[in-house]
Amino acid sequence: LITTFPTSKPQAMQPPMGTTAQVWNLITKDLEKAKSLLPEKYTSAMPASYQVRANKFAAAGMLMRVYFQKGAYDSAKAECDFILQNNKGEYDLTEDPIQAFNKDELSRGREVIFYIPFYDLNTPPPGHMSWVTNLFADPGASIRIPAW
């Protein structure tokens, strides 16, 4: 687990292994820091590329998932409550999940906190909106999605 820049070639080539606890703690610390530094929302006055950047609620959502993975269910619930109670109506759980996660345009569903739209003008609709759709639609595509 490397948390500082190596000062020698051997140090860079053979970094010490981190324990599982050290890795989880670093992930948690990084997400807590991101949550504290990121804005709640990017405004329309900012460049369009900022609209798809992670915000405070995206960091809280990832932190919630980390807490669930660690079995820290009270902390996970606290992050979920933070998102639902502090987002000023930007996100909620009222939309039908099929509608929330099945968009063909650049809009996002009410349950979606963070996403990166992809718009390819060279691919005809409806596949022009999703790189995932394009990869599965073209068996000869040079880019493949790794199996998870």
GROMACS .gro file of N, CA and C in nm:
model
  444
    1LEU      N    1   0.086  -0.117   0.000
    1LEU     CA    2   0.000   0.000   0.000
    1LEU      C    3   0.090   0.123   0.000
    2ILE      N    4   0.083   0.199  -0.105
    2ILE     CA    5   0.168   0.316  -0.118
    2ILE      C    6   0.086   0.441  -0.088
    3THR      N    7   0.126   0.514   0.013
    3THR     CA    8   0.057   0.638   0.049
    3THR      C    9   0.150   0.759   0.040
    4THR      N   10   0.276   0.735   0.008
    4THR     CA   11   0.372   0.845  -0.012
    4THR      C   12   0.454   0.812  -0.137
    5PHE      N   13   0.519   0.913  -0.193
    5PHE     CA   14   0.602   0.892  -0.309
    5PHE      C   15   0.729   0.817  -0.268
    6PRO      N   16   0.769   0.717  -0.346
    6PRO     CA   17   0.893   0.647  -0.315
    6PRO      C   18   1.013   0.740  -0.333
    7THR      N   19   1.115   0.718  -0.255
    7THR     CA   20   1.234   0.802  -0.263
    7THR      C   21   1.352   0.731  -0.328
    8SER      N   22   1.333   0.602  -0.361
    8SER     CA   23   1.439   0.527  -0.427
    8SER      C   24   1.379   0.427  -0.525
    9LYS      N   25   1.463   0.381  -0.618
    9LYS     CA   26   1.415   0.284  -0.716
    9LYS      C   27   1.372   0.153  -0.649
   10PRO      N   28   1.451   0.097  -0.558
   10PRO     CA   29   1.407  -0.028  -0.493
   10PRO      C   30   1.274  -0.011  -0.416
   11GLN      N   31   1.259   0.102  -0.354
   11GLN     CA   32   1.135   0.128  -0.281
   11GLN      C   33   1.015   0.134  -0.377
   12ALA      N   34   1.036   0.191  -0.495
   12ALA     CA   35   0.929   0.199  -0.594
   12ALA      C   36   0.900   0.064  -0.657
   13MET      N   37   1.001  -0.020  -0.670
   13MET     CA   38   0.983  -0.149  -0.736
   13MET      C   39   0.927  -0.257  -0.643
   14GLN      N   40   0.944  -0.241  -0.514
   14GLN     CA   41   0.895  -0.340  -0.419
   14GLN      C   42   0.820  -0.272  -0.305
   15PRO      N   43   0.702  -0.217  -0.335
   15PRO     CA   44   0.626  -0.151  -0.228
   15PRO      C   45   0.575  -0.252  -0.126
   16PRO      N   46   0.564  -0.210  -0.003
   16PRO     CA   47   0.512  -0.303   0.098
   16PRO      C   48   0.364  -0.333   0.074
   17MET      N   49   0.324  -0.454   0.103
   17MET     CA   50   0.183  -0.493   0.089
   17MET      C   51   0.105  -0.433   0.206
   18GLY      N   52  -0.012  -0.380   0.175
   18GLY     CA   53  -0.099  -0.328   0.279
   18GLY      C   54  -0.193  -0.437   0.326
   19THR      N   55  -0.236  -0.427   0.448
   19THR     CA   56  -0.334  -0.523   0.499
   19THR      C   57  -0.473  -0.484   0.449
   20THR      N   58  -0.565  -0.574   0.459
   20THR     CA   59  -0.703  -0.545   0.420
   20THR      C   60  -0.757  -0.428   0.499
   21ALA      N   61  -0.730  -0.427   0.627
   21ALA     CA   62  -0.777  -0.317   0.713
   21ALA      C   63  -0.718  -0.184   0.669
   22GLN      N   64  -0.589  -0.182   0.634
   22GLN     CA   65  -0.525  -0.058   0.588
   22GLN      C   66  -0.589  -0.007   0.460
   23VAL      N   67  -0.620  -0.099   0.368
   23VAL     CA   68  -0.681  -0.058   0.241
   23VAL      C   69  -0.821  -0.002   0.266
   24TRP      N   70  -0.903  -0.073   0.345
   24TRP     CA   71  -1.038  -0.023   0.376
   24TRP      C   72  -1.031   0.113   0.445
   25ASN      N   73  -0.937   0.128   0.538
   25ASN     CA   74  -0.924   0.256   0.609
   25ASN      C   75  -0.885   0.369   0.515
   26LEU      N   76  -0.795   0.340   0.420
   26LEU     CA   77  -0.754   0.443   0.323
   26LEU      C   78  -0.871   0.481   0.232
   27ILE      N   79  -0.947   0.381   0.184
   27ILE     CA   80  -1.063   0.409   0.100
   27ILE      C   81  -1.163   0.494   0.176
   28THR      N   82  -1.191   0.457   0.300
   28THR     CA   83  -1.286   0.532   0.382
   28THR      C   84  -1.239   0.675   0.404
   29LYS      N   85  -1.112   0.690   0.438
   29LYS     CA   86  -1.054   0.823   0.462
   29LYS      C   87  -1.062   0.909   0.336
   30ASP      N   88  -1.028   0.851   0.220
   30ASP     CA   89  -1.032   0.925   0.094
   30ASP      C   90  -1.175   0.970   0.061
   31LEU      N   91  -1.272   0.881   0.079
   31LEU     CA   92  -1.411   0.917   0.049
   31LEU      C   93  -1.466   1.021   0.147
   32GLU      N   94  -1.428   1.011   0.273
   32GLU     CA   95  -1.470   1.113   0.370
   32GLU      C   96  -1.412   1.249   0.333
   33LYS      N   97  -1.287   1.250   0.289
   33LYS     CA   98  -1.223   1.375   0.246
   33LYS      C   99  -1.293   1.430   0.122
   34ALA      N  100  -1.323   1.342   0.025
   34ALA     CA  101  -1.393   1.385  -0.096
   34ALA      C  102  -1.530   1.443  -0.060
   35LYS      N  103  -1.601   1.377   0.029
   35LYS     CA  104  -1.733   1.426   0.071
   35LYS      C  105  -1.724   1.565   0.133
   36SER      N  106  -1.618   1.589   0.206
   36SER     CA  107  -1.604   1.720   0.271
   36SER      C  108  -1.562   1.830   0.174
   37LEU      N  109  -1.494   1.794   0.065
   37LEU     CA  110  -1.441   1.894  -0.028
   37LEU      C  111  -1.529   1.919  -0.151
   38LEU      N  112  -1.602   1.819  -0.196
   38LEU     CA  113  -1.681   1.834  -0.319
   38LEU      C  114  -1.804   1.921  -0.297
   39PRO      N  115  -1.847   1.991  -0.400
   39PRO     CA  116  -1.970   2.072  -0.387
   39PRO      C  117  -2.094   1.983  -0.390
   40GLU      N  118  -2.204   2.035  -0.338
   40GLU     CA  119  -2.330   1.960  -0.343
   40GLU      C  120  -2.381   1.950  -0.487
   41LYS      N  121  -2.357   2.053  -0.565
   41LYS     CA  122  -2.407   2.056  -0.702
   41LYS      C  123  -2.318   2.147  -0.785
   42TYR      N  124  -2.300   2.109  -0.911
   42TYR     CA  125  -2.230   2.196  -1.004
   42TYR      C  126  -2.335   2.281  -1.073
   43THR      N  127  -2.311   2.409  -1.082
   43THR     CA  128  -2.411   2.501  -1.136
   43THR      C  129  -2.398   2.512  -1.288
   44SER      N  130  -2.501   2.564  -1.349
   44SER     CA  131  -2.498   2.581  -1.495
   44SER      C  132  -2.397   2.687  -1.538
   45ALA      N  133  -2.351   2.768  -1.443
   45ALA     CA  134  -2.249   2.868  -1.475
   45ALA      C  135  -2.112   2.804  -1.496
   46MET      N  136  -2.097   2.680  -1.450
   46MET     CA  137  -1.970   2.608  -1.467
   46MET      C  138  -1.967   2.544  -1.605
   47PRO      N  139  -1.848   2.510  -1.653
   47PRO     CA  140  -1.838   2.443  -1.783
   47PRO      C  141  -1.923   2.316  -1.788
   48ALA      N  142  -1.972   2.280  -1.906
   48ALA     CA  143  -2.059   2.163  -1.921
   48ALA      C  144  -1.990   2.036  -1.872
   49SER      N  145  -1.859   2.027  -1.887
   49SER     CA  146  -1.788   1.906  -1.842
   49SER      C  147  -1.799   1.886  -1.691
   50TYR      N  148  -1.823   1.993  -1.616
   50TYR     CA  149  -1.837   1.981  -1.472
   50TYR      C  150  -1.968   1.912  -1.432
   51GLN      N  151  -2.067   1.915  -1.520
   51GLN     CA  152  -2.198   1.859  -1.486
   51GLN      C  153  -2.194   1.709  -1.462
   52VAL      N  154  -2.094   1.640  -1.513
   52VAL     CA  155  -2.085   1.496  -1.494
   52VAL      C  156  -1.972   1.457  -1.397
   53ARG      N  157  -1.930   1.550  -1.318
   53ARG     CA  158  -1.829   1.520  -1.217
   53ARG      C  159  -1.896   1.475  -1.088
   54ALA      N  160  -1.825   1.396  -1.012
   54ALA     CA  161  -1.878   1.351  -0.884
   54ALA      C  162  -1.900   1.470  -0.793
   55ASN      N  163  -2.006   1.464  -0.713
   55ASN     CA  164  -2.033   1.570  -0.616
   55ASN      C  165  -2.032   1.508  -0.476
   56LYS      N  166  -2.068   1.589  -0.378
   56LYS     CA  167  -2.070   1.545  -0.239
   56LYS      C  168  -2.156   1.420  -0.220
   57PHE      N  169  -2.268   1.411  -0.291
   57PHE     CA  170  -2.360   1.299  -0.273
   57PHE      C  171  -2.308   1.173  -0.340
   58ALA      N  172  -2.232   1.187  -0.448
   58ALA     CA  173  -2.167   1.071  -0.510
   58ALA      C  174  -2.064   1.012  -0.414
   59ALA      N  175  -1.987   1.099  -0.349
   59ALA     CA  176  -1.889   1.052  -0.250
   59ALA      C  177  -1.960   0.985  -0.133
   60ALA      N  178  -2.071   1.043  -0.087
   60ALA     CA  179  -2.147   0.982   0.023
   60ALA      C  180  -2.204   0.847  -0.019
   61GLY      N  181  -2.249   0.835  -0.144
   61GLY     CA  182  -2.300   0.708  -0.193
   61GLY      C  183  -2.193   0.600  -0.197
   62MET      N  184  -2.074   0.636  -0.242
   62MET     CA  185  -1.963   0.540  -0.242
   62MET      C  186  -1.922   0.504  -0.100
   63LEU      N  187  -1.921   0.603  -0.013
   63LEU     CA  188  -1.889   0.578   0.128
   63LEU      C  189  -1.992   0.485   0.190
   64MET      N  190  -2.119   0.504   0.155
   64MET     CA  191  -2.225   0.416   0.204
   64MET      C  192  -2.197   0.272   0.161
   65ARG      N  193  -2.158   0.253   0.036
   65ARG     CA  194  -2.128   0.117  -0.014
   65ARG      C  195  -2.009   0.056   0.059
   66VAL      N  196  -1.908   0.137   0.088
   66VAL     CA  197  -1.792   0.087   0.162
   66VAL      C  198  -1.835   0.042   0.301
   67TYR      N  199  -1.916   0.123   0.368
   67TYR     CA  200  -1.963   0.085   0.501
   67TYR      C  201  -2.045  -0.044   0.497
   68PHE      N  202  -2.129  -0.061   0.395
   68PHE     CA  203  -2.205  -0.185   0.381
   68PHE      C  204  -2.109  -0.303   0.366
   69GLN      N  205  -2.008  -0.287   0.280
   69GLN     CA  206  -1.912  -0.395   0.259
   69GLN      C  207  -1.838  -0.430   0.388
   70LYS      N  208  -1.809  -0.330   0.469
   70LYS     CA  209  -1.738  -0.353   0.595
   70LYS      C  210  -1.829  -0.404   0.705
   71GLY      N  211  -1.960  -0.404   0.682
   71GLY     CA  212  -2.054  -0.448   0.785
   71GLY      C  213  -2.087  -0.339   0.885
   72ALA      N  214  -2.050  -0.215   0.855
   72ALA     CA  215  -2.079  -0.101   0.942
   72ALA      C  216  -2.215  -0.043   0.901
   73TYR      N  217  -2.321  -0.116   0.932
   73TYR     CA  218  -2.454  -0.083   0.881
   73TYR      C  219  -2.509   0.049   0.935
   74ASP      N  220  -2.478   0.084   1.058
   74ASP     CA  221  -2.525   0.213   1.112
   74ASP      C  222  -2.460   0.329   1.037
   75SER      N  223  -2.332   0.316   1.007
   75SER     CA  224  -2.263   0.420   0.931
   75SER      C  225  -2.316   0.428   0.788
   76ALA      N  226  -2.346   0.312   0.728
   76ALA     CA  227  -2.403   0.309   0.593
   76ALA      C  228  -2.538   0.378   0.592
   77LYS      N  229  -2.621   0.350   0.692
   77LYS     CA  230  -2.752   0.414   0.700
   77LYS      C  231  -2.738   0.565   0.719
   78ALA      N  232  -2.639   0.607   0.797
   78ALA     CA  233  -2.617   0.750   0.818
   78ALA      C  234  -2.582   0.820   0.686
   79GLU      N  235  -2.502   0.756   0.602
   79GLU     CA  236  -2.469   0.815   0.472
   79GLU      C  237  -2.592   0.819   0.381
   80CYS      N  238  -2.670   0.713   0.384
   80CYS     CA  239  -2.795   0.710   0.305
   80CYS      C  240  -2.888   0.822   0.350
   81ASP      N  241  -2.903   0.836   0.481
   81ASP     CA  242  -2.987   0.944   0.535
   81ASP      C  243  -2.933   1.081   0.494
   82PHE      N  244  -2.800   1.096   0.498
   82PHE     CA  245  -2.739   1.222   0.456
   82PHE      C  246  -2.780   1.257   0.313
   83ILE      N  247  -2.773   1.158   0.224
   83ILE     CA  248  -2.809   1.183   0.084
   83ILE      C  249  -2.956   1.221   0.072
   84LEU      N  250  -3.042   1.143   0.134
   84LEU     CA  251  -3.187   1.164   0.119
   84LEU      C  252  -3.235   1.293   0.186
   85GLN      N  253  -3.172   1.333   0.295
   85GLN     CA  254  -3.219   1.449   0.371
   85GLN      C  255  -3.153   1.581   0.332
   86ASN      N  256  -3.042   1.576   0.260
   86ASN     CA  257  -2.967   1.699   0.234
   86ASN      C  258  -2.953   1.738   0.087
   87ASN      N  259  -3.014   1.664  -0.004
   87ASN     CA  260  -2.988   1.689  -0.145
   87ASN      C  261  -3.080   1.794  -0.208
   88LYS      N  262  -3.165   1.856  -0.130
   88LYS     CA  263  -3.253   1.964  -0.176
   88LYS      C  264  -3.341   1.923  -0.295
   89GLY      N  265  -3.389   1.799  -0.292
   89GLY     CA  266  -3.482   1.752  -0.393
   89GLY      C  267  -3.420   1.704  -0.522
   90GLU      N  268  -3.288   1.702  -0.529
   90GLU     CA  269  -3.220   1.659  -0.652
   90GLU      C  270  -3.235   1.508  -0.676
   91TYR      N  271  -3.232   1.431  -0.568
   91TYR     CA  272  -3.242   1.286  -0.576
   91TYR      C  273  -3.352   1.238  -0.482
   92ASP      N  274  -3.427   1.137  -0.524
   92ASP     CA  275  -3.525   1.074  -0.435
   92ASP      C  276  -3.555   0.933  -0.484
   93LEU      N  277  -3.636   0.863  -0.409
   93LEU     CA  278  -3.667   0.724  -0.441
   93LEU      C  279  -3.810   0.707  -0.490
   94THR      N  280  -3.866   0.811  -0.551
   94THR     CA  281  -4.007   0.805  -0.592
   94THR      C  282  -4.027   0.754  -0.735
   95GLU      N  283  -3.922   0.755  -0.816
   95GLU     CA  284  -3.936   0.715  -0.955
   95GLU      C  285  -3.931   0.563  -0.969
   96ASP      N  286  -4.009   0.510  -1.062
   96ASP     CA  287  -4.005   0.368  -1.093
   96ASP      C  288  -3.862   0.334  -1.137
   97PRO      N  289  -3.800   0.230  -1.079
   97PRO     CA  290  -3.661   0.198  -1.113
   97PRO      C  291  -3.638   0.176  -1.263
   98ILE      N  292  -3.734   0.120  -1.333
   98ILE     CA  293  -3.719   0.101  -1.477
   98ILE      C  294  -3.703   0.237  -1.545
   99GLN      N  295  -3.781   0.335  -1.500
   99GLN     CA  296  -3.770   0.470  -1.556
   99GLN      C  297  -3.641   0.539  -1.512
  100ALA      N  298  -3.603   0.519  -1.388
  100ALA     CA  299  -3.486   0.587  -1.333
  100ALA      C  300  -3.356   0.545  -1.401
  101PHE      N  301  -3.346   0.418  -1.437
  101PHE     CA  302  -3.220   0.366  -1.489
  101PHE      C  303  -3.225   0.328  -1.637
  102ASN      N  304  -3.329   0.367  -1.708
  102ASN     CA  305  -3.343   0.329  -1.848
  102ASN      C  306  -3.370   0.452  -1.934
  103LYS      N  307  -3.276   0.540  -1.940
  103LYS     CA  308  -3.291   0.665  -2.016
  103LYS      C  309  -3.220   0.653  -2.150
  104ASP      N  310  -3.281   0.709  -2.253
  104ASP     CA  311  -3.220   0.711  -2.386
  104ASP      C  312  -3.168   0.850  -2.421
  105GLU      N  313  -3.177   0.942  -2.330
  105GLU     CA  314  -3.131   1.077  -2.357
  105GLU      C  315  -3.033   1.118  -2.247
  106LEU      N  316  -2.987   1.240  -2.250
  106LEU     CA  317  -2.887   1.284  -2.153
  106LEU      C  318  -2.941   1.306  -2.012
  107SER      N  319  -3.072   1.302  -1.994
  107SER     CA  320  -3.125   1.323  -1.860
  107SER      C  321  -3.094   1.203  -1.772
  108ARG      N  322  -3.099   1.222  -1.643
  108ARG     CA  323  -3.075   1.113  -1.549
  108ARG      C  324  -3.203   1.089  -1.470
  109GLY      N  325  -3.216   0.970  -1.416
  109GLY     CA  326  -3.329   0.937  -1.331
  109GLY      C  327  -3.315   1.003  -1.195
  110ARG      N  328  -3.423   1.012  -1.122
  110ARG     CA  329  -3.423   1.077  -0.990
  110ARG      C  330  -3.341   0.998  -0.887
  111GLU      N  331  -3.324   0.868  -0.908
  111GLU     CA  332  -3.246   0.786  -0.815
  111GLU      C  333  -3.098   0.784  -0.849
  112VAL      N  334  -3.062   0.835  -0.964
  112VAL     CA  335  -2.923   0.828  -1.012
  112VAL      C  336  -2.845   0.947  -0.956
  113ILE      N  337  -2.743   0.917  -0.879
  113ILE     CA  338  -2.662   1.023  -0.817
  113ILE      C  339  -2.543   1.060  -0.904
  114PHE      N  340  -2.481   0.961  -0.966
  114PHE     CA  341  -2.363   0.988  -1.047
  114PHE      C  342  -2.365   0.900  -1.171
  115TYR      N  343  -2.349   0.961  -1.286
  115TYR     CA  344  -2.338   0.888  -1.412
  115TYR      C  345  -2.257   0.971  -1.510
  116ILE      N  346  -2.204   0.904  -1.610
  116ILE     CA  347  -2.129   0.973  -1.714
  116ILE      C  348  -2.195   0.941  -1.847
  117PRO      N  349  -2.267   1.036  -1.903
  117PRO     CA  350  -2.330   1.010  -2.033
  117PRO      C  351  -2.225   1.008  -2.143
  118PHE      N  352  -2.250   0.931  -2.244
  118PHE     CA  353  -2.161   0.926  -2.360
  118PHE      C  354  -2.246   0.951  -2.483
  119TYR      N  355  -2.209   1.048  -2.561
  119TYR     CA  356  -2.287   1.084  -2.678
  119TYR      C  357  -2.198   1.073  -2.800
  120ASP      N  358  -2.230   0.979  -2.888
  120ASP     CA  359  -2.152   0.958  -3.009
  120ASP      C  360  -2.237   0.998  -3.129
  121LEU      N  361  -2.201   1.107  -3.194
  121LEU     CA  362  -2.278   1.157  -3.308
  121LEU      C  363  -2.268   1.068  -3.431
  122ASN      N  364  -2.170   0.979  -3.432
  122ASN     CA  365  -2.151   0.892  -3.548
  122ASN      C  366  -2.234   0.765  -3.544
  123THR      N  367  -2.296   0.735  -3.432
  123THR     CA  368  -2.378   0.616  -3.418
  123THR      C  369  -2.524   0.659  -3.417
  124PRO      N  370  -2.608   0.598  -3.500
  124PRO     CA  371  -2.749   0.640  -3.505
  124PRO      C  372  -2.824   0.604  -3.377
  125PRO      N  373  -2.929   0.681  -3.342
  125PRO     CA  374  -3.010   0.649  -3.225
  125PRO      C  375  -3.072   0.511  -3.239
  126PRO      N  376  -3.104   0.440  -3.129
  126PRO     CA  377  -3.087   0.483  -2.991
  126PRO      C  378  -2.951   0.451  -2.933
  127GLY      N  379  -2.865   0.376  -3.006
  127GLY     CA  380  -2.738   0.333  -2.950
  127GLY      C  381  -2.636   0.443  -2.932
  128HIS      N  382  -2.664   0.562  -2.983
  128HIS     CA  383  -2.566   0.670  -2.976
  128HIS      C  384  -2.543   0.721  -2.835
  129MET      N  385  -2.628   0.684  -2.741
  129MET     CA  386  -2.615   0.739  -2.606
  129MET      C  387  -2.526   0.657  -2.514
  130SER      N  388  -2.498   0.534  -2.547
  130SER     CA  389  -2.431   0.449  -2.449
  130SER      C  390  -2.315   0.372  -2.510
  131TRP      N  391  -2.197   0.387  -2.453
  131TRP     CA  392  -2.084   0.310  -2.498
  131TRP      C  393  -2.105   0.163  -2.468
  132VAL      N  394  -2.180   0.131  -2.361
  132VAL     CA  395  -2.208  -0.009  -2.329
  132VAL      C  396  -2.295  -0.069  -2.439
  133THR      N  397  -2.401   0.002  -2.480
  133THR     CA  398  -2.488  -0.045  -2.587
  133THR      C  399  -2.407  -0.069  -2.713
  134ASN      N  400  -2.320   0.025  -2.746
  134ASN     CA  401  -2.240   0.012  -2.868
  134ASN      C  402  -2.146  -0.108  -2.862
  135LEU      N  403  -2.089  -0.135  -2.746
  135LEU     CA  404  -1.998  -0.248  -2.736
  135LEU      C  405  -2.070  -0.380  -2.757
  136PHE      N  406  -2.189  -0.393  -2.697
  136PHE     CA  407  -2.262  -0.517  -2.711
  136PHE      C  408  -2.327  -0.530  -2.847
  137ALA      N  409  -2.357  -0.419  -2.912
  137ALA     CA  410  -2.423  -0.421  -3.042
  137ALA      C  411  -2.326  -0.457  -3.154
  138ASP      N  412  -2.199  -0.429  -3.138
  138ASP     CA  413  -2.101  -0.451  -3.243
  138ASP      C  414  -2.003  -0.560  -3.200
  139PRO      N  415  -2.022  -0.684  -3.248
  139PRO     CA  416  -1.934  -0.792  -3.206
  139PRO      C  417  -1.788  -0.770  -3.247
  140GLY      N  418  -1.765  -0.682  -3.343
  140GLY     CA  419  -1.629  -0.656  -3.387
  140GLY      C  420  -1.565  -0.539  -3.316
  141ALA      N  421  -1.630  -0.486  -3.212
  141ALA     CA  422  -1.575  -0.370  -3.141
  141ALA      C  423  -1.438  -0.403  -3.084
  142SER      N  424  -1.348  -0.305  -3.090
  142SER     CA  425  -1.212  -0.329  -3.043
  142SER      C  426  -1.200  -0.315  -2.892
  143ILE      N  427  -1.294  -0.249  -2.828
  143ILE     CA  428  -1.292  -0.231  -2.684
  143ILE      C  429  -1.390  -0.330  -2.622
  144ARG      N  430  -1.348  -0.398  -2.520
  144ARG     CA  431  -1.434  -0.496  -2.454
  144ARG      C  432  -1.452  -0.457  -2.307
  145ILE      N  433  -1.568  -0.489  -2.254
  145ILE     CA  434  -1.594  -0.467  -2.112
  145ILE      C  435  -1.539  -0.587  -2.036
  146PRO      N  436  -1.457  -0.563  -1.932
  146PRO     CA  437  -1.405  -0.677  -1.855
  146PRO      C  438  -1.518  -0.749  -1.782
  147ALA      N  439  -1.507  -0.878  -1.771
  147ALA     CA  440  -1.608  -0.957  -1.698
  147ALA      C  441  -1.585  -0.936  -1.549
  148TRP      N  442  -1.688  -0.904  -1.480
  148TRP     CA  443  -1.676  -0.889  -1.335
  148TRP      C  444  -1.748  -0.998  -1.266
   0.00000   0.00000   0.00000
